[in-house]
Amino acid sequence: MDEQKETEDVEELTKAIAFKPELQMLHLRAAFYESMSDYDLALRDCEAALCLDPNHKETLELYNRTLKESAEFYT
């Protein structure tokens, strides 16, 4: 995906989440942030999604992967 398209998609998701926060939208936006190497925002969205469902497998996997990537990025 190109960066311009990802940015536009994130903006649309942000509007939808502001209207009604849902786990799937938070997870999707976190995945976009992760692919854009914006680890802090990805982790924030994962944490928000996990508040809605602490056992959501895909979000837990994304959260753990993003934690690992951010640790590698910042060291």
Coordinates of N, CA and C in Angstrom, one line a residue:
M1 N 0.8 -1.2 0.0 CA 0.0 0.0 0.0 C 0.9 1.2 0.0
D2 N 0.5 2.3 -0.7 CA 1.3 3.5 -0.7 C 0.9 4.3 0.5
E3 N 1.9 5.1 0.9 CA 1.7 5.9 2.1 C 0.6 6.9 2.1
Q4 N 0.3 7.5 0.9 CA -0.8 8.4 0.8 C -2.1 7.7 1.0
K5 N -2.3 6.5 0.5 CA -3.5 5.8 0.6 C -3.7 5.4 2.1
E6 N -2.6 4.9 2.7 CA -2.7 4.5 4.1 C -3.1 5.7 5.0
T7 N -2.6 6.9 4.7 CA -2.9 8.1 5.5 C -4.4 8.4 5.3
E8 N -4.9 8.3 4.1 CA -6.3 8.6 3.9 C -7.2 7.6 4.6
D9 N -6.8 6.3 4.5 CA -7.6 5.3 5.2 C -7.6 5.5 6.7
V10 N -6.5 5.9 7.3 CA -6.4 6.2 8.7 C -7.3 7.3 9.1
E11 N -7.3 8.4 8.2 CA -8.2 9.5 8.5 C -9.7 9.1 8.5
E12 N -10.1 8.2 7.5 CA -11.5 7.7 7.5 C -11.8 6.9 8.7
L13 N -10.9 6.0 9.1 CA -11.1 5.2 10.3 C -11.2 6.1 11.5
T14 N -10.4 7.1 11.6 CA -10.5 8.0 12.8 C -11.8 8.7 12.9
K15 N -12.4 9.1 11.8 CA -13.7 9.7 11.8 C -14.8 8.7 12.3
A16 N -14.7 7.5 11.8 CA -15.6 6.4 12.2 C -15.5 6.1 13.7
I17 N -14.3 6.0 14.1 CA -14.0 5.7 15.5 C -14.5 6.8 16.4
A18 N -14.4 8.1 16.0 CA -14.9 9.2 16.8 C -16.4 9.1 16.9
F19 N -17.0 8.6 15.9 CA -18.5 8.5 15.9 C -18.9 7.3 16.8
K20 N -18.2 6.2 16.6 CA -18.6 5.0 17.4 C -17.4 4.0 17.5
P21 N -16.6 4.1 18.6 CA -15.5 3.2 18.8 C -15.9 1.7 18.8
E22 N -15.3 1.0 17.8 CA -15.6 -0.5 17.8 C -14.2 -1.2 17.7
L23 N -14.2 -2.4 18.2 CA -13.0 -3.2 18.3 C -12.4 -3.4 16.9
Q24 N -13.2 -3.7 15.9 CA -12.6 -4.0 14.6 C -12.0 -2.8 13.9
M25 N -12.6 -1.6 14.1 CA -12.0 -0.4 13.6 C -10.8 0.0 14.3
L26 N -10.7 -0.1 15.6 CA -9.5 0.2 16.4 C -8.4 -0.8 16.0
H27 N -8.7 -2.1 15.8 CA -7.7 -3.0 15.4 C -7.2 -2.7 14.0
L28 N -8.1 -2.4 13.1 CA -7.7 -2.0 11.7 C -6.8 -0.8 11.7
R29 N -7.2 0.2 12.4 CA -6.3 1.4 12.5 C -5.0 1.1 13.1
A30 N -5.0 0.3 14.1 CA -3.7 -0.1 14.7 C -2.8 -0.8 13.7
A31 N -3.4 -1.7 12.9 CA -2.6 -2.4 11.9 C -2.1 -1.4 10.9
F32 N -2.8 -0.4 10.5 CA -2.3 0.6 9.6 C -1.2 1.4 10.2
Y33 N -1.3 1.8 11.5 CA -0.3 2.5 12.2 C 1.0 1.6 12.2
E34 N 0.8 0.4 12.5 CA 2.0 -0.6 12.6 C 2.7 -0.6 11.3
S35 N 1.9 -0.7 10.2 CA 2.5 -0.8 8.8 C 3.2 0.5 8.5
M36 N 2.8 1.6 9.1 CA 3.5 2.9 8.8 C 4.6 3.2 9.8
S37 N 4.9 2.2 10.7 CA 5.9 2.3 11.7 C 5.6 3.3 12.7
D38 N 4.4 3.6 13.0 CA 3.9 4.5 14.0 C 3.5 3.7 15.2
Y39 N 4.5 3.2 15.9 CA 4.3 2.2 16.9 C 3.5 2.7 18.1
D40 N 3.8 3.9 18.5 CA 3.1 4.5 19.7 C 1.6 4.5 19.5
L41 N 1.2 5.0 18.3 CA -0.3 5.0 18.0 C -0.9 3.7 17.8
A42 N -0.1 2.7 17.2 CA -0.6 1.4 17.0 C -0.8 0.7 18.4
L43 N 0.1 0.9 19.3 CA -0.1 0.3 20.7 C -1.3 1.0 21.4
R44 N -1.4 2.3 21.2 CA -2.6 3.0 21.8 C -3.9 2.4 21.4
D45 N -4.0 2.2 20.0 CA -5.2 1.6 19.5 C -5.4 0.2 19.9
C46 N -4.3 -0.6 20.0 CA -4.5 -2.0 20.5 C -5.0 -2.0 21.9
E47 N -4.4 -1.1 22.7 CA -4.9 -1.1 24.1 C -6.3 -0.7 24.2
A48 N -6.8 0.3 23.4 CA -8.2 0.7 23.4 C -9.1 -0.5 23.0
A49 N -8.6 -1.2 21.9 CA -9.4 -2.4 21.5 C -9.5 -3.5 22.5
L50 N -8.4 -3.7 23.2 CA -8.3 -4.7 24.2 C -9.2 -4.3 25.5
C51 N -9.4 -3.0 25.7 CA -10.4 -2.6 26.7 C -11.8 -3.1 26.4
L52 N -12.1 -3.2 25.1 CA -13.4 -3.7 24.7 C -13.5 -5.2 24.7
D53 N -12.4 -5.9 24.4 CA -12.3 -7.3 24.4 C -10.9 -7.8 24.8
P54 N -10.6 -8.0 26.0 CA -9.2 -8.3 26.4 C -8.7 -9.6 25.9
N55 N -9.6 -10.5 25.3 CA -9.2 -11.8 24.8 C -9.2 -11.8 23.3
H56 N -9.3 -10.7 22.6 CA -9.4 -10.7 21.2 C -8.0 -11.1 20.6
K57 N -7.9 -12.3 20.1 CA -6.7 -13.0 19.7 C -5.9 -12.1 18.7
E58 N -6.5 -11.7 17.6 CA -5.8 -10.9 16.6 C -5.2 -9.6 17.1
T59 N -5.9 -9.0 18.0 CA -5.4 -7.7 18.6 C -4.3 -8.0 19.6
L60 N -4.4 -9.1 20.3 CA -3.3 -9.5 21.2 C -2.0 -9.8 20.4
E61 N -2.2 -10.5 19.3 CA -1.0 -10.8 18.4 C -0.4 -9.5 17.8
L62 N -1.3 -8.6 17.4 CA -0.8 -7.3 16.8 C -0.1 -6.5 17.9
Y63 N -0.7 -6.5 19.1 CA -0.1 -5.8 20.2 C 1.3 -6.3 20.5
N64 N 1.4 -7.6 20.6 CA 2.7 -8.2 20.9 C 3.7 -8.0 19.8
R65 N 3.3 -8.1 18.6 CA 4.2 -7.9 17.4 C 4.7 -6.4 17.4
T66 N 3.8 -5.5 17.7 CA 4.1 -4.1 17.6 C 5.1 -3.8 18.8
L67 N 4.8 -4.3 20.0 CA 5.8 -4.1 21.1 C 7.2 -4.6 20.7
K68 N 7.3 -5.7 20.0 CA 8.6 -6.2 19.6 C 9.2 -5.3 18.6
E69 N 8.4 -4.9 17.6 CA 8.9 -4.0 16.5 C 9.4 -2.7 17.1
S70 N 8.6 -2.1 18.0 CA 9.0 -0.8 18.6 C 10.3 -1.0 19.4
A71 N 10.4 -2.1 20.1 CA 11.7 -2.2 20.9 C 12.9 -2.3 20.0
E72 N 12.7 -3.0 18.9 CA 13.8 -3.1 17.9 C 14.1 -1.7 17.2
F73 N 13.0 -1.0 17.0 CA 13.1 0.3 16.3 C 13.8 1.3 17.2
Y74 N 13.5 1.3 18.5 CA 14.0 2.3 19.4 C 15.4 1.9 20.0
T75 N 15.9 0.7 19.7 CA 17.2 0.4 20.3 C 18.3 0.4 19.2

